[in-house]
Amino acid sequence: MFKKQLLSVLVASACVAAAGVAQAGSITDQMVANDAKTTGDVLSWGMGTEGQRYSTLTQVNTKTVKDLVPVWSLSFGGEKQRGQESQPVIADGTMFVTASYSRLYAIDTKTGKEKWKYEHRLPDGIMPCCDVINRGAALFDNLVIFGTLDAQLVALDRETGKVVWKQKVDDFQAGYSLSAAPIIAKGLLLTGVSGGEFGIVGRVEARDPKTGKMVWMRPTLEGYMGYKYDADGKATENGVSGTTNQSWPGDLWKTGGASTWLGGTYNAETGLAYFGTGNPAPWNSHIRPGDNLYSCSTVAIDVSTGKIVWHYQNTPNDGWDFDGVNEFVTFKTKDGRMLGGKADRNGFFFVNDAKTGKLVNAFPFVNKITWASGIDLNTGRPKFVDANRPGDPAKSADGKKGEVVFAAPSFLGGKNQMPMAYSQDTGLFYVPANEWGMEIWNEPISYKKGAAYLGAGFTIKTINDEYIGALRAVDPMNGKIVWEAKNNAPLWGGVLATKGGLVFYGTPEGYLKALDAKTGKELWHFQTGTGIVAPPVTWEEGGVQYVAVVSGWGGAVPLWGGDVAKKVNFLNQGGSVWVFKLHKS
Ligand code: CA
Ligand code: CA
């Protein structure tokens, strides 16, 4: 009798899960793997581990979007504002959203009422390169898990907000921090590290999400040993990443950066997690002749073994801070091939085979690229324009400053942290692109723990008077830009595509906008009161489709933007989350 009852309870809960509504304490690996298909929740960064940011919901569509109105808005409050780059995750009628300064809020999705908040106690001396931002949390079982600016992982009980476990990832005084949303793949919590401007060691770590204990660690710098860990935490060697000194001279790989600061995506069909890697350290490329693997690359890691299955380097021997962290978003072609698209900071859009890494296509998605004239599809390597690499300071008269060059894109990138979306209906990627350049030069530099490790100076420059940002609809197969929507300020928020034929994105000027996915025509906008630098999401509850976005101007542009920062310094700061629905629904 008891068994029968238990069985019926299990069947009932399985039915609820199938309808796309998670029950408290029950978020499983399988549910995260199905996240893109279940419309009643948003369980992962990317709205599905592939990172397509595509929803099959159609209640809000090209015809009805004109009736989209706000339902509620919650302020993150306090004196702490700055950039808000977070994607909310949503389960059981609760939204979990991270905020600047390592804060996390649990909010009732119906009323907008704050259920609890967690404010991480940050020590003095944290060293985030690019504002005090956070990009979101992961959900697993009864936990909500996120990374902090002092390089810790914190897991909180979803109901109470109480700390269940905390793990230190590394030494914040050496420049480590965490800004990406962790992902769940094959029951493991996968995270990267931030700190590429401080000569840290880039890597991907896999942990038991229930305890935070390490399972494996894979460095993304060629030469470092990977490790596996047993239940007692004892480490055993798991093979060197690459071959020591093959792509790096001397000891430079030991402080070579290649930080994995935007996190990763995961494809259940290939069993591979895809992490983008940042610049090789220091920026001055003349100090480190060679390709400097695995910097500025896509690294595909077998989640079961913690080994690198393939890598593709977008910018070998980078000399422009073209971090290749941009998300690798897998998609299936009409003829059934599994490919991945990546809009790289270096201005080229790359399409690789998701299983093998073989380059399938590469084309510019910005108008001006100075560092390379193209990507050779046979060799997979860029055709460098040698004259446009910043000069070697060792060859200057006083040995202190190399030749200044104008480079485009700027190091803020053809695209930066703001994630693109892929529509399964149009087959297009929607890329938040920016057109800008920089003056850049190299200087001598040596590594010092906790100090900026650049060996470069720079000034960001505008290219066009009328716009910097442009949301572009990009065909990954033929490289065509199908349409674009220009924006005066640089775009810094992510994108959402829906089966309702819409593309949502935010602007630094404060607007959340909905465009026709086929034509780029603007159909709706709403002023959120401060700049948007975060990706929108959508989900349904009780037969109603909701759209949410975090609003709060900041991030890297006001800090590093040079001439561009002067153009956007009138924008107001803030910090809040907005939720919308059709006023008739
Ligand atoms: Ca879902
Ligand atoms: Ca960098």
Coordinates of C-alpha atoms and ligand atoms in Angstrom, one line a residue:
M1 CA 0.0 0.0 0.0
F2 CA 2.7 2.4 1.0
K3 CA 4.7 1.5 -2.1
K4 CA 1.6 2.2 -4.3
Q5 CA 1.1 5.6 -2.7
L6 CA 4.8 6.5 -3.2
L7 CA 4.6 5.4 -6.8
S8 CA 1.5 7.6 -7.5
V9 CA 3.3 10.5 -5.9
L10 CA 6.3 9.9 -8.1
V11 CA 4.1 9.7 -11.2
A12 CA 2.3 12.9 -10.2
S13 CA 5.6 14.7 -9.7
A14 CA 6.9 13.4 -13.0
C15 CA 3.8 14.7 -14.8
V16 CA 4.3 18.1 -13.2
A17 CA 8.0 18.1 -14.3
A18 CA 6.9 17.1 -17.9
A19 CA 4.6 20.1 -18.0
G20 CA 7.6 22.3 -17.3
V21 CA 7.1 23.3 -13.7
A22 CA 9.8 22.4 -11.3
Q23 CA 9.0 21.4 -7.7
A24 CA 11.0 22.9 -4.9
G25 CA 13.9 20.7 -4.1
S26 CA 13.6 18.6 -7.2
I27 CA 15.6 20.3 -10.0
T28 CA 17.4 17.4 -11.6
D29 CA 20.2 17.1 -14.2
Q30 CA 17.6 15.9 -16.7
M31 CA 15.4 18.9 -16.1
V32 CA 18.3 21.3 -16.7
A33 CA 19.2 19.3 -19.8
N34 CA 15.6 19.8 -21.0
D35 CA 15.4 23.5 -20.0
A36 CA 15.2 24.9 -23.6
K37 CA 12.0 22.8 -24.2
T38 CA 10.2 23.4 -20.9
T39 CA 8.5 26.8 -21.1
G40 CA 7.4 26.9 -17.4
D41 CA 10.8 27.7 -16.0
V42 CA 14.2 29.1 -16.9
L43 CA 16.7 26.8 -15.2
S44 CA 20.0 27.7 -16.9
W45 CA 22.1 30.6 -18.2
G46 CA 21.3 30.6 -21.9
M47 CA 17.7 29.4 -21.5
G48 CA 19.0 25.9 -22.2
T49 CA 22.6 24.6 -21.8
E50 CA 23.2 25.1 -25.5
G51 CA 22.8 28.8 -25.0
Q52 CA 20.4 29.5 -27.8
R53 CA 18.2 31.8 -25.8
Y54 CA 15.2 30.7 -27.9
S55 CA 11.7 30.2 -26.5
T56 CA 8.9 28.3 -28.2
L57 CA 6.3 30.6 -26.5
T58 CA 4.0 32.4 -28.9
Q59 CA 1.5 34.3 -26.8
V60 CA 3.6 37.4 -27.1
N61 CA 4.1 37.7 -30.9
T62 CA 4.5 40.2 -33.7
K63 CA 0.8 41.0 -33.5
T64 CA 0.3 41.1 -29.7
V65 CA 3.6 42.6 -28.5
K66 CA 2.1 46.1 -28.8
D67 CA 0.1 45.2 -25.7
L68 CA 3.1 44.3 -23.5
V69 CA 3.0 46.2 -20.2
P70 CA 5.0 46.0 -17.0
V71 CA 3.7 43.8 -14.2
W72 CA 6.2 44.6 -11.5
S73 CA 9.7 46.0 -10.9
L74 CA 12.0 45.4 -7.9
S75 CA 14.9 47.6 -7.1
F76 CA 18.1 46.0 -5.8
G77 CA 18.3 49.1 -3.5
G78 CA 21.0 50.4 -1.4
E79 CA 23.8 52.7 -2.5
K80 CA 25.2 49.8 -4.6
Q81 CA 24.4 50.4 -8.2
R82 CA 26.8 49.9 -11.1
G83 CA 26.5 47.4 -13.9
Q84 CA 23.7 44.7 -13.7
E85 CA 24.6 42.0 -16.3
S86 CA 22.5 39.2 -14.8
Q87 CA 20.2 36.7 -16.4
P88 CA 17.4 35.7 -14.0
V89 CA 16.7 32.0 -13.5
I90 CA 13.1 30.9 -12.6
A91 CA 11.6 27.9 -10.9
D92 CA 8.5 27.1 -8.7
G93 CA 7.2 30.7 -9.0
T94 CA 10.4 32.2 -7.7
M95 CA 12.9 34.2 -9.7
F96 CA 16.6 34.1 -8.6
V97 CA 18.6 37.1 -9.8
T98 CA 22.1 38.2 -9.0
A99 CA 23.1 41.8 -8.7
S100 CA 26.2 43.9 -8.5
Y101 CA 28.6 43.4 -5.5
S102 CA 27.8 39.7 -5.3
R103 CA 24.2 39.9 -4.2
L104 CA 21.4 37.5 -4.9
Y105 CA 17.6 38.1 -4.7
A106 CA 14.8 35.5 -4.5
I107 CA 11.5 37.2 -5.8
D108 CA 7.9 36.0 -6.0
T109 CA 7.2 35.9 -9.8
K110 CA 3.5 36.8 -9.4
T111 CA 3.8 39.8 -7.0
G112 CA 7.4 41.0 -7.4
K113 CA 7.8 40.7 -3.6
E114 CA 11.3 40.0 -2.3
K115 CA 11.3 36.6 -0.5
W116 CA 14.9 36.8 0.7
K117 CA 18.3 38.3 -0.3
Y118 CA 21.8 37.2 0.2
E119 CA 24.5 39.9 0.4
H120 CA 28.0 38.3 0.2
R121 CA 30.5 39.9 2.6
L122 CA 33.2 41.1 0.2
P123 CA 36.7 41.8 1.6
D124 CA 38.7 44.9 0.8
G125 CA 40.9 44.7 -2.2
I126 CA 38.9 42.6 -4.7
M127 CA 40.1 43.1 -8.3
P128 CA 37.3 42.8 -10.8
C129 CA 38.7 44.2 -14.1
C130 CA 35.4 45.3 -15.5
D131 CA 32.9 46.5 -12.9
V132 CA 31.4 44.7 -9.9
I133 CA 29.0 42.7 -12.0
N134 CA 27.6 39.1 -11.9
R135 CA 25.9 37.3 -14.8
G136 CA 23.6 34.9 -13.0
A137 CA 23.1 31.7 -10.9
A138 CA 22.7 28.0 -11.6
L139 CA 19.8 25.9 -10.1
F140 CA 20.3 22.3 -9.0
D141 CA 18.2 20.2 -6.6
N142 CA 17.1 22.6 -3.7
L143 CA 20.1 25.0 -4.4
V144 CA 20.8 28.2 -6.1
I145 CA 24.5 28.6 -6.8
F146 CA 26.6 31.6 -7.9
G147 CA 30.2 32.9 -8.0
T148 CA 31.4 36.0 -6.1
L149 CA 33.9 38.8 -6.8
D150 CA 36.3 37.4 -4.2
A151 CA 36.5 34.1 -6.2
Q152 CA 34.2 31.9 -4.1
L153 CA 31.2 29.8 -5.0
V154 CA 28.2 30.0 -2.8
A155 CA 25.2 27.6 -2.7
L156 CA 22.0 28.8 -1.0
D157 CA 18.9 27.0 -0.1
R158 CA 16.3 28.1 -2.6
E159 CA 13.5 28.4 0.0
T160 CA 15.3 30.1 2.8
G161 CA 18.4 31.7 1.3
K162 CA 20.6 30.0 3.9
V163 CA 24.1 29.1 2.9
V164 CA 24.4 25.4 2.3
W165 CA 28.0 25.4 1.1
K166 CA 30.8 27.8 0.2
Q167 CA 34.0 27.0 -1.6
K168 CA 37.0 29.2 -2.2
V169 CA 38.1 28.9 -5.9
D170 CA 41.3 30.8 -5.7
D171 CA 43.1 33.8 -4.2
F172 CA 41.4 37.1 -5.0
Q173 CA 44.6 39.0 -4.1
A174 CA 46.2 37.3 -7.1
G175 CA 43.5 38.8 -9.3
Y176 CA 41.0 36.0 -9.4
S177 CA 37.3 36.7 -9.3
L178 CA 34.1 35.0 -10.5
S179 CA 31.6 36.8 -12.7
A180 CA 30.0 34.1 -15.0
A181 CA 27.0 32.0 -14.3
P182 CA 27.9 28.4 -13.4
I183 CA 26.3 25.7 -15.6
I184 CA 25.0 22.2 -14.8
A185 CA 26.1 19.4 -17.2
K186 CA 25.9 15.7 -16.5
G187 CA 25.1 16.4 -12.9
L188 CA 28.3 18.5 -12.4
L189 CA 28.6 22.2 -11.7
L190 CA 31.0 23.7 -14.3
T191 CA 32.6 27.1 -13.6
G192 CA 35.4 29.2 -15.1
V193 CA 37.5 32.0 -13.6
S194 CA 38.0 35.7 -14.3
G195 CA 41.2 37.7 -14.0
G196 CA 42.9 37.6 -17.4
E197 CA 44.3 41.1 -16.8
F198 CA 46.3 39.8 -13.8
G199 CA 48.1 36.8 -15.3
I200 CA 46.0 34.2 -13.6
V201 CA 45.6 30.6 -14.7
G202 CA 42.6 30.1 -16.8
R203 CA 40.7 26.8 -16.2
V204 CA 37.4 25.0 -16.0
E205 CA 36.4 23.3 -12.8
A206 CA 33.8 20.6 -12.3
R207 CA 32.3 20.1 -8.8
D208 CA 29.6 18.1 -7.1
P209 CA 26.8 20.7 -7.0
K210 CA 25.4 19.3 -3.8
T211 CA 28.6 19.8 -1.8
G212 CA 30.9 22.0 -3.9
K213 CA 33.6 19.3 -3.8
M214 CA 36.0 19.2 -6.8
V215 CA 35.5 16.4 -9.3
W216 CA 38.0 17.5 -12.0
M217 CA 40.0 20.6 -13.0
R218 CA 41.2 21.4 -16.5
P219 CA 43.6 24.3 -17.1
T220 CA 43.1 26.2 -20.3
L221 CA 46.8 27.1 -20.5
E222 CA 49.1 24.7 -22.5
G223 CA 51.6 23.2 -20.1
Y224 CA 49.5 22.8 -16.9
M225 CA 48.5 19.5 -15.5
G226 CA 44.8 18.6 -15.1
Y227 CA 43.5 16.8 -12.0
K228 CA 40.8 14.4 -10.9
Y229 CA 39.6 14.2 -7.3
D230 CA 38.3 11.3 -5.3
A231 CA 35.5 11.5 -2.7
D232 CA 38.1 12.5 0.0
G233 CA 39.4 15.3 -2.1
K234 CA 42.6 13.5 -3.0
A235 CA 43.9 14.7 -6.4
T236 CA 45.4 12.5 -9.1
E237 CA 47.0 13.7 -12.3
N238 CA 44.7 13.7 -15.4
G239 CA 47.1 14.6 -18.2
V240 CA 48.8 17.8 -19.2
S241 CA 46.8 20.3 -21.2
G242 CA 48.6 20.2 -24.6
T243 CA 52.4 20.0 -24.7
T244 CA 54.6 22.2 -22.4
N245 CA 56.4 25.0 -24.3
Q246 CA 55.0 24.1 -27.7
S247 CA 53.1 27.4 -28.1
W248 CA 54.7 29.4 -25.3
P249 CA 58.3 30.5 -24.7
G250 CA 60.1 29.9 -21.4
D251 CA 57.9 30.2 -18.2
L252 CA 55.4 32.7 -19.6
W253 CA 52.6 30.1 -19.8
K254 CA 52.7 29.9 -16.0
T255 CA 51.1 33.3 -15.7
G256 CA 49.5 33.2 -19.2
G257 CA 45.8 34.1 -18.4
A258 CA 43.4 32.5 -20.9
S259 CA 40.7 33.1 -18.3
T260 CA 37.3 31.5 -18.8
W261 CA 35.4 34.5 -17.5
L262 CA 32.1 34.2 -19.5
G263 CA 31.5 30.6 -18.4
G264 CA 30.4 27.9 -20.9
T265 CA 27.7 26.1 -22.8
Y266 CA 27.0 22.3 -23.0
N267 CA 25.5 20.1 -25.7
A268 CA 24.1 16.8 -24.4
E269 CA 24.4 15.2 -27.8
T270 CA 28.2 15.7 -28.0
G271 CA 28.7 15.4 -24.2
L272 CA 31.0 18.4 -24.6
A273 CA 31.2 21.6 -22.6
Y274 CA 32.4 24.6 -24.6
F275 CA 34.3 27.3 -22.8
G276 CA 35.7 30.4 -24.5
T277 CA 39.1 31.6 -23.2
G278 CA 40.4 35.1 -22.8
N279 CA 43.6 36.9 -23.8
P280 CA 47.0 35.5 -23.2
A281 CA 48.9 37.6 -20.6
P282 CA 50.5 40.0 -20.9
W283 CA 48.8 42.0 -23.7
N284 CA 52.2 42.8 -25.2
S285 CA 52.4 39.9 -27.7
H286 CA 56.1 40.5 -28.6
I287 CA 57.1 39.0 -25.2
R288 CA 55.4 35.7 -26.1
P289 CA 56.0 34.5 -29.7
G290 CA 53.9 31.5 -30.5
D291 CA 50.2 30.7 -30.6
N292 CA 49.9 30.8 -26.8
L293 CA 47.4 28.0 -26.5
Y294 CA 44.6 27.8 -25.3
S295 CA 44.1 31.6 -25.1
C296 CA 41.5 33.3 -27.3
S297 CA 40.0 29.9 -28.2
T298 CA 37.0 27.7 -28.0
V299 CA 37.9 24.7 -25.8
A300 CA 35.6 21.6 -25.9
I301 CA 35.9 19.5 -22.8
D302 CA 34.5 15.9 -22.4
V303 CA 32.5 16.4 -19.2
S304 CA 32.9 12.8 -18.2
T305 CA 36.7 12.8 -18.3
G306 CA 37.7 16.5 -17.9
K307 CA 39.9 16.3 -21.0
I308 CA 40.1 18.6 -23.9
V309 CA 38.6 16.9 -27.0
W310 CA 39.2 19.7 -29.4
H311 CA 40.2 23.4 -29.4
Y312 CA 39.9 26.1 -32.0
Q313 CA 41.9 29.2 -31.6
N314 CA 40.1 32.3 -32.9
T315 CA 43.1 34.7 -32.4
P316 CA 46.5 33.0 -32.3
N317 CA 49.2 35.1 -30.5
D318 CA 46.6 37.8 -29.7
G319 CA 48.0 41.3 -29.5
W320 CA 44.7 43.3 -29.1
D321 CA 43.0 41.7 -26.0
F322 CA 40.6 39.9 -28.2
D323 CA 39.4 37.6 -25.5
G324 CA 37.7 34.6 -27.2
V325 CA 35.4 34.0 -24.3
N326 CA 32.3 34.6 -26.4
E327 CA 29.6 31.9 -26.0
F328 CA 29.8 28.9 -28.4
V329 CA 26.1 28.2 -29.3
T330 CA 25.4 24.8 -30.8
F331 CA 22.6 24.4 -33.4
K332 CA 21.4 21.8 -35.9
T333 CA 21.5 22.4 -39.6
K334 CA 18.7 21.4 -41.9
D335 CA 20.7 18.4 -43.0
G336 CA 21.2 17.3 -39.4
R337 CA 24.8 18.5 -38.7
M338 CA 25.6 19.7 -35.2
L339 CA 27.5 23.0 -35.5
G340 CA 28.4 25.8 -33.1
G341 CA 28.4 29.5 -33.8
K342 CA 30.5 32.1 -32.0
A343 CA 30.6 35.9 -32.6
D344 CA 34.1 36.6 -31.5
R345 CA 35.4 39.8 -29.9
N346 CA 37.9 39.9 -32.9
G347 CA 35.1 40.8 -35.3
F348 CA 34.7 37.5 -37.1
F349 CA 31.8 35.1 -36.7
F350 CA 33.1 31.5 -36.5
V351 CA 31.1 28.3 -37.3
N352 CA 32.7 25.0 -36.1
D353 CA 31.7 21.4 -36.1
A354 CA 30.5 20.8 -32.6
K355 CA 31.9 17.3 -32.4
T356 CA 35.3 17.8 -34.0
G357 CA 36.0 21.6 -33.9
K358 CA 36.6 21.7 -37.7
L359 CA 36.1 25.2 -39.0
V360 CA 33.1 25.3 -41.3
N361 CA 32.7 29.0 -41.9
A362 CA 34.1 32.3 -40.8
F363 CA 33.1 35.8 -41.8
P364 CA 33.1 39.4 -40.5
F365 CA 30.0 40.5 -38.5
V366 CA 31.4 44.1 -38.1
N367 CA 32.3 46.5 -40.9
K368 CA 35.9 47.4 -39.9
I369 CA 38.5 44.8 -39.0
T370 CA 42.2 45.9 -39.3
W371 CA 44.1 43.0 -37.7
A372 CA 43.4 40.3 -40.2
S373 CA 42.1 40.4 -43.8
G374 CA 40.1 37.2 -43.3
I375 CA 40.1 33.7 -42.0
D376 CA 41.6 30.9 -44.2
L377 CA 38.9 28.2 -44.2
N378 CA 41.4 25.5 -45.3
T379 CA 44.0 26.1 -42.5
G380 CA 41.5 27.6 -40.1
R381 CA 44.0 30.4 -39.4
P382 CA 43.6 34.2 -39.7
K383 CA 45.4 36.1 -42.5
F384 CA 47.2 38.6 -40.3
V385 CA 47.9 42.2 -41.4
D386 CA 51.3 42.4 -39.8
A387 CA 51.6 46.2 -40.1
N388 CA 48.5 46.6 -37.8
R389 CA 49.9 44.7 -34.8
P390 CA 51.0 47.2 -32.1
G391 CA 54.8 47.6 -32.3
D392 CA 57.5 46.0 -30.2
P393 CA 58.7 48.4 -27.5
A394 CA 62.1 46.7 -27.6
K395 CA 62.5 48.1 -31.1
S396 CA 61.7 51.7 -30.1
A397 CA 64.5 54.3 -29.6
D398 CA 64.2 54.3 -25.8
G399 CA 62.8 50.8 -25.4
K400 CA 59.8 52.1 -23.6
K401 CA 56.9 52.4 -26.1
G402 CA 56.3 50.5 -29.3
E403 CA 54.7 52.0 -32.4
V404 CA 51.1 53.1 -31.9
V405 CA 48.6 51.5 -34.2
F406 CA 44.9 52.1 -34.9
A407 CA 43.1 48.7 -34.5
A408 CA 39.5 47.7 -35.1
P409 CA 37.6 46.3 -33.4
S410 CA 38.7 47.9 -30.1
F411 CA 39.5 45.5 -27.3
L412 CA 35.9 46.0 -26.1
G413 CA 35.1 43.9 -29.1
G414 CA 32.9 43.4 -32.1
K415 CA 30.9 41.6 -29.5
N416 CA 31.7 41.4 -25.7
Q417 CA 29.9 39.7 -22.8
M418 CA 26.4 40.2 -24.1
P419 CA 25.1 36.8 -25.3
M420 CA 23.5 36.4 -28.7
A421 CA 20.4 34.4 -29.5
Y422 CA 19.6 31.8 -32.2
S423 CA 16.2 31.3 -33.7
Q424 CA 15.2 27.8 -34.7
D425 CA 12.5 29.4 -37.0
T426 CA 14.7 31.8 -39.0
G427 CA 18.0 29.9 -38.6
L428 CA 19.6 33.2 -37.8
F429 CA 21.8 34.4 -35.0
Y430 CA 21.0 37.8 -33.5
V431 CA 24.3 39.4 -32.6
P432 CA 24.6 42.5 -30.4
A433 CA 27.6 44.0 -32.3
N434 CA 29.6 47.2 -31.9
E435 CA 31.6 49.3 -34.3
W436 CA 34.6 50.9 -32.6
G437 CA 38.4 51.0 -32.7
M438 CA 41.3 51.9 -30.5
E439 CA 44.8 53.4 -30.5
I440 CA 47.0 50.7 -28.9
W441 CA 50.7 50.5 -28.1
N442 CA 52.9 48.1 -26.2
E443 CA 55.2 48.7 -23.2
P444 CA 57.7 46.6 -21.3
I445 CA 56.1 44.5 -18.5
S446 CA 56.9 41.8 -16.0
Y447 CA 54.6 39.7 -13.9
K448 CA 53.8 40.8 -10.3
K449 CA 51.2 39.0 -8.2
G450 CA 48.0 41.1 -8.0
A451 CA 49.1 43.8 -10.3
A452 CA 47.7 44.5 -13.8
Y453 CA 49.7 42.5 -16.3
L454 CA 49.2 44.3 -19.6
G455 CA 52.3 45.9 -21.1
A456 CA 50.0 48.0 -23.2
G457 CA 48.2 51.4 -23.3
F458 CA 45.1 52.3 -25.3
T459 CA 42.3 54.7 -26.1
I460 CA 39.0 53.6 -27.4
K461 CA 37.8 55.6 -30.5
T462 CA 34.5 55.9 -32.2
I463 CA 34.4 55.0 -36.0
N464 CA 30.9 56.4 -36.9
D465 CA 29.3 59.6 -35.5
E466 CA 25.7 58.3 -35.6
Y467 CA 26.1 54.9 -34.0
I468 CA 28.3 52.3 -32.2
G469 CA 25.9 49.5 -31.5
A470 CA 24.1 47.4 -34.1
L471 CA 21.9 44.4 -33.5
R472 CA 22.6 42.2 -36.5
A473 CA 20.7 39.2 -37.9
V474 CA 23.4 36.9 -39.1
D475 CA 23.1 33.8 -41.3
P476 CA 25.7 31.3 -40.1
M477 CA 25.7 29.3 -43.3
N478 CA 26.3 32.0 -45.9
G479 CA 27.7 34.8 -43.7
K480 CA 25.0 37.3 -44.8
I481 CA 23.8 40.1 -42.5
V482 CA 20.1 39.9 -43.2
W483 CA 19.2 43.0 -41.3
E484 CA 20.6 45.4 -38.7
A485 CA 19.2 47.8 -36.1
K486 CA 21.6 50.6 -35.3
N487 CA 22.0 52.0 -31.8
N488 CA 23.7 55.2 -30.7
A489 CA 25.4 53.8 -27.6
P490 CA 27.4 50.6 -27.6
L491 CA 25.1 47.5 -27.1
W492 CA 26.0 45.7 -23.9
G493 CA 22.9 43.6 -23.2
G494 CA 22.0 40.1 -24.5
V495 CA 19.3 38.9 -26.8
L496 CA 16.2 36.6 -26.7
A497 CA 14.5 35.1 -29.7
T498 CA 11.0 33.6 -29.6
K499 CA 8.7 31.5 -31.8
G500 CA 6.4 34.5 -31.6
G501 CA 8.6 35.9 -34.3
L502 CA 10.3 38.4 -32.0
V503 CA 13.8 39.4 -30.9
F504 CA 14.1 41.1 -27.5
Y505 CA 17.2 43.1 -26.4
G506 CA 18.0 46.1 -24.2
T507 CA 20.0 49.3 -24.9
P508 CA 22.2 51.4 -22.6
E509 CA 19.7 54.2 -23.3
G510 CA 17.3 52.2 -21.1
Y511 CA 15.0 50.7 -23.7
L512 CA 13.9 47.1 -23.8
K513 CA 12.9 46.6 -27.4
A514 CA 11.1 43.9 -29.4
L515 CA 11.9 43.6 -33.1
D516 CA 10.4 41.5 -35.9
A517 CA 12.9 38.5 -36.1
K518 CA 12.5 38.4 -39.9
T519 CA 12.8 42.1 -40.8
G520 CA 14.3 43.9 -37.8
K521 CA 11.4 46.3 -37.7
E522 CA 10.9 47.7 -34.2
L523 CA 7.4 46.7 -32.9
W524 CA 7.6 47.7 -29.2
H525 CA 9.8 49.4 -26.7
F526 CA 9.7 50.3 -23.0
Q527 CA 11.9 52.7 -21.0
T528 CA 13.3 51.0 -17.9
G529 CA 14.8 54.1 -16.3
T530 CA 18.4 53.1 -16.5
G531 CA 20.7 51.3 -19.1
I532 CA 20.2 47.6 -19.9
V533 CA 23.4 45.5 -20.1
A534 CA 21.8 42.1 -19.4
P535 CA 19.9 39.5 -21.4
P536 CA 16.1 39.2 -21.3
V537 CA 14.3 35.9 -20.6
T538 CA 10.7 34.6 -21.1
W539 CA 8.6 31.9 -19.5
E540 CA 5.0 31.0 -18.8
E541 CA 3.0 30.6 -15.6
G542 CA -0.7 30.0 -15.3
G543 CA -1.2 30.3 -19.1
V544 CA 0.5 33.7 -19.2
Q545 CA 3.7 34.5 -21.0
Y546 CA 6.1 36.7 -19.1
V547 CA 9.2 38.6 -20.2
A548 CA 11.9 39.7 -17.7
V549 CA 15.0 41.8 -17.9
V550 CA 17.5 43.3 -15.4
S551 CA 18.2 46.9 -15.8
G552 CA 21.3 48.9 -14.5
W553 CA 23.8 50.8 -16.5
G554 CA 27.5 49.9 -16.0
G555 CA 30.0 47.3 -17.0
A556 CA 33.2 47.8 -18.9
V557 CA 32.3 50.7 -21.2
P558 CA 32.1 53.5 -18.6
L559 CA 35.3 52.2 -17.0
W560 CA 37.5 51.6 -20.1
G561 CA 35.7 53.3 -22.9
G562 CA 38.0 56.3 -23.5
D563 CA 36.3 58.7 -26.0
V564 CA 33.3 56.5 -26.0
A565 CA 32.8 56.7 -22.2
K566 CA 32.6 60.5 -22.6
K567 CA 29.7 59.9 -25.0
V568 CA 27.7 57.8 -22.6
N569 CA 28.5 59.3 -19.3
F570 CA 25.1 61.0 -19.1
L571 CA 23.3 57.7 -18.7
N572 CA 21.8 57.1 -15.3
Q573 CA 22.8 54.3 -13.0
G574 CA 20.2 52.0 -11.4
G575 CA 19.6 48.4 -10.5
S576 CA 16.3 46.6 -10.8
V577 CA 14.5 43.7 -12.5
W578 CA 11.4 44.3 -14.7
V579 CA 8.7 41.8 -15.6
F580 CA 6.2 42.2 -18.5
K581 CA 3.0 40.5 -19.8
L582 CA 0.2 41.3 -22.3
H583 CA -2.3 43.5 -20.5
K584 CA -5.1 41.4 -21.8
S585 CA -3.6 38.1 -20.6
Ligands
CA1 CA 12.8 25.7 -19.2
CA2 CA 41.1 40.5 -21.5

